[in-house]
Tab-separated table of C-alpha atoms in Angstrom:
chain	number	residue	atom	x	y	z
A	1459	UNK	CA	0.000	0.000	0.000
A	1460	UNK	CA	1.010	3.579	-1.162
A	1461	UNK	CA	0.707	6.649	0.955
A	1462	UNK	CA	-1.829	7.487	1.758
A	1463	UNK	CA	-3.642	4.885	3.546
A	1464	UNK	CA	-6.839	3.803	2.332
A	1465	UNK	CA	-9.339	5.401	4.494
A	1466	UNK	CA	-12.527	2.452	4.122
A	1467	UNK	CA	-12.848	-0.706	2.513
A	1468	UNK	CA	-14.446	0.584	-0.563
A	1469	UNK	CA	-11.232	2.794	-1.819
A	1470	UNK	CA	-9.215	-0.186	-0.769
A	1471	UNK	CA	-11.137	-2.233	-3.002
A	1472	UNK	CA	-11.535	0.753	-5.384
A	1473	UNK	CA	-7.078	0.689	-5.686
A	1474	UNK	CA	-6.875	-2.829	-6.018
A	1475	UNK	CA	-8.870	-2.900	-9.235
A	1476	UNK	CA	-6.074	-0.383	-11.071
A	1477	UNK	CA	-3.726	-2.077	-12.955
A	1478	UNK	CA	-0.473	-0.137	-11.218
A	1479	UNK	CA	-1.692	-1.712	-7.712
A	1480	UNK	CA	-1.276	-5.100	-9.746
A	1481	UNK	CA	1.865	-4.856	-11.576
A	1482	UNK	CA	4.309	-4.215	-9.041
A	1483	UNK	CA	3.195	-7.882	-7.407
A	1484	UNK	CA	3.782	-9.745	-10.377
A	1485	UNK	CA	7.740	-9.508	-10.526
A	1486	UNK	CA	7.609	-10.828	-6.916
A	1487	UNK	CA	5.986	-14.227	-7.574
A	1488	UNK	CA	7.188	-17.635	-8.887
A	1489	UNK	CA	6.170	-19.261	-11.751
A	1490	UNK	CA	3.736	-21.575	-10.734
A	1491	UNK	CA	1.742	-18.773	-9.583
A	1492	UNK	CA	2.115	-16.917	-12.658
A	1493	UNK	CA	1.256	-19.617	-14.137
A	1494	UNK	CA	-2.163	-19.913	-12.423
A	1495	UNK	CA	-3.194	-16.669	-12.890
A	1496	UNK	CA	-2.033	-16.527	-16.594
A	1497	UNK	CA	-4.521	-19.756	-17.192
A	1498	UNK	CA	-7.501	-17.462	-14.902
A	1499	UNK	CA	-6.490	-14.605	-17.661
A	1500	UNK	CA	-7.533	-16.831	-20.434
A	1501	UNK	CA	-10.609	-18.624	-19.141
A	1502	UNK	CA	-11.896	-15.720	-17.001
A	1503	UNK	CA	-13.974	-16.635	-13.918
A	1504	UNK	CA	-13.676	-20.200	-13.648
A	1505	UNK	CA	-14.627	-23.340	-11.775
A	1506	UNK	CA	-11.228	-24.460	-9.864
A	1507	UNK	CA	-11.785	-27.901	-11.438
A	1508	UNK	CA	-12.072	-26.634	-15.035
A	1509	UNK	CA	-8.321	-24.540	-13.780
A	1510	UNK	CA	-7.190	-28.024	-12.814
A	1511	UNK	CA	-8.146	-29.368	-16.042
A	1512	UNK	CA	-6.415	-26.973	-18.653
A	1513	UNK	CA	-3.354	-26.854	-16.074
A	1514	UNK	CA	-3.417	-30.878	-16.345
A	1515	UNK	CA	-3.251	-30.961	-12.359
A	1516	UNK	CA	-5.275	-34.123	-11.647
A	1517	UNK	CA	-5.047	-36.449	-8.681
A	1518	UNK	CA	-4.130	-35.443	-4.643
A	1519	UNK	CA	-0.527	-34.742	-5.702
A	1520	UNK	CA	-1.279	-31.841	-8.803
A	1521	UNK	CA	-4.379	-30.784	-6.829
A	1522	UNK	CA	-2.435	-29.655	-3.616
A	1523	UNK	CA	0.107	-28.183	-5.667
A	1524	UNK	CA	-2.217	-26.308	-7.392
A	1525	UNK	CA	-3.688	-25.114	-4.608
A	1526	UNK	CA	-0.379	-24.039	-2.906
A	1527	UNK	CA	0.016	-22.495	-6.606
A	1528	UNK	CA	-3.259	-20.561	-5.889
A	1529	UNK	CA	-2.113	-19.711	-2.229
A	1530	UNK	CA	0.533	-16.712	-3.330
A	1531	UNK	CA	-1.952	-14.735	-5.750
A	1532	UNK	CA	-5.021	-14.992	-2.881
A	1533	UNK	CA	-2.906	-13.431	-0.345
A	1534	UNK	CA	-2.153	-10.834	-2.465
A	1535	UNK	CA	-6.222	-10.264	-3.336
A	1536	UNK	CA	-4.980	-11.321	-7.494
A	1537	UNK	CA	-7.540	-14.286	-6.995
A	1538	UNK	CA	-10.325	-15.498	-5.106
A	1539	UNK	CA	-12.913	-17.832	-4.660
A	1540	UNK	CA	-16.143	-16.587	-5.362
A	1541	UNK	CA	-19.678	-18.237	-5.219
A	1542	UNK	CA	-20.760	-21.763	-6.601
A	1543	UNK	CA	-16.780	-22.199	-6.514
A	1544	UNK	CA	-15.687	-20.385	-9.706
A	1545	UNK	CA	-12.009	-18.384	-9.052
A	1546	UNK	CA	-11.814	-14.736	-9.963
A	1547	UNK	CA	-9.021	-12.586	-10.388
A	1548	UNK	CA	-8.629	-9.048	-9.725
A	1549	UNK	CA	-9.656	-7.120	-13.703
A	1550	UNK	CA	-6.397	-5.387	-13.740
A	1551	UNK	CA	-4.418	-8.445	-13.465
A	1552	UNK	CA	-5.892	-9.937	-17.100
A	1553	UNK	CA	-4.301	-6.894	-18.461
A	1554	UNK	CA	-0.638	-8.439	-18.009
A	1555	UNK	CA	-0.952	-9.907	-20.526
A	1556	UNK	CA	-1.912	-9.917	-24.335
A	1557	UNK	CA	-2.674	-13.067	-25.303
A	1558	UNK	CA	-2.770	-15.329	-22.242
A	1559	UNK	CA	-1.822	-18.756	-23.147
A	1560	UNK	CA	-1.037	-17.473	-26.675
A	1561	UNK	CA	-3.308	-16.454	-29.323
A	1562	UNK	CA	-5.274	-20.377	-29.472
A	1563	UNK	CA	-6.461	-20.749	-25.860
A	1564	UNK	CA	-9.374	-18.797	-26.584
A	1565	UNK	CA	-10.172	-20.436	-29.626
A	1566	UNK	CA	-9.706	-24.145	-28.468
A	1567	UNK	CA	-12.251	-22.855	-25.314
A	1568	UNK	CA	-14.291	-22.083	-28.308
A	1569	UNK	CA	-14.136	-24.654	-30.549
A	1570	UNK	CA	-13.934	-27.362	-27.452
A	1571	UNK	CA	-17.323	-28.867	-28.697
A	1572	UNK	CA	-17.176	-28.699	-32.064
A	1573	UNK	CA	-17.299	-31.549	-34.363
A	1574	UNK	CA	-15.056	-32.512	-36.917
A	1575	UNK	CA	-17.807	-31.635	-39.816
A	1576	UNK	CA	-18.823	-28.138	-38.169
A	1577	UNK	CA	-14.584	-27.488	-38.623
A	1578	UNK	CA	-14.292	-28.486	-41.977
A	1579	UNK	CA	-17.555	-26.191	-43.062
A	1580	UNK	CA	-16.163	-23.639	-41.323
A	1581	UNK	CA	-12.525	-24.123	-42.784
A	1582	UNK	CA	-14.275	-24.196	-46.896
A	1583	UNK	CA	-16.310	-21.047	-45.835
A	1584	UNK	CA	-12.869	-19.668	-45.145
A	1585	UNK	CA	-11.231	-20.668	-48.167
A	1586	UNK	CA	-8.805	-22.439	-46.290
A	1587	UNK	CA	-7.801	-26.316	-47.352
A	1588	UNK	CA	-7.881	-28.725	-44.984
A	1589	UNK	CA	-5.736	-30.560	-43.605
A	1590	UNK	CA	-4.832	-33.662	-45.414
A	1591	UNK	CA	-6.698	-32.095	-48.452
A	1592	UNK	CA	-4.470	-32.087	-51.763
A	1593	UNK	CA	-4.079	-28.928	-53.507
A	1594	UNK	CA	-4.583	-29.472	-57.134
A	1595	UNK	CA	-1.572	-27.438	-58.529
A	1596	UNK	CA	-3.005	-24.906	-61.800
């Protein structure tokens, strides 16, 4: 906290939601918990199983490391639980970065139940070949 003190709970609240409240925290943690909150970046609030999922941290081992992963970014009010058990990250902290989880996580959260047909319509409305298609060469 920055002089001055916050005076009630609402402007403490209020100065946790700017991003240069966030950024100075970020050099100060380890990877795994940059990690975590990289992963919240991309899926937005999300159900700590679904987190566990697309972080591949199944079983009692991965789960209480992901959980001691979460532990760092909670104490510094970056995440927290909210109801029905989704996690939910302060707003400025999405703004670290640009593409979190590169430019595909979105679009494979997206895409996750789409068939193989509903891809290939989509890929000739595109004009782009398929995979595995042969180009005729002319």
């Amino acid at each position: 906290m920055s002089p001055p003190e916050p005076r009630s709970f609402g402007e403490l609240a209020d100065r946790l939601q700017r991003p240069a409240s966030v950024a100075p925290v970020l050099p100060g943690l380890a990877l795994p918990h940059l990690q975590v909150a990289e992963a919240l970046a991309a899926l937005g609030p999300v159900p700590c199983a679904a987190l566990a999922d697309l972080l591949e941290a199944t079983g009692t081992e991965s789960t209480r490391g992901l959980d001691s992963a979460l532990e760092a970014p909670a104490d510094r009010a970056l995440v927290r639980p909210e109801g029905e058990g989704l996690l939910r990250m302060a707003a400025p902290l999405r703004q670290a970065w640009g593409s979190p989880l590169g430019p595909d996580a979105r679009l494979t959260r997206l895409l996750a139940n789409t068939t193989s047909e509903e891809l290939h319509r989509m890929l000739v409305a595109l004009g782009i070949p398929a995979p595995g298609t042969a180009r005729s060469i002319g």
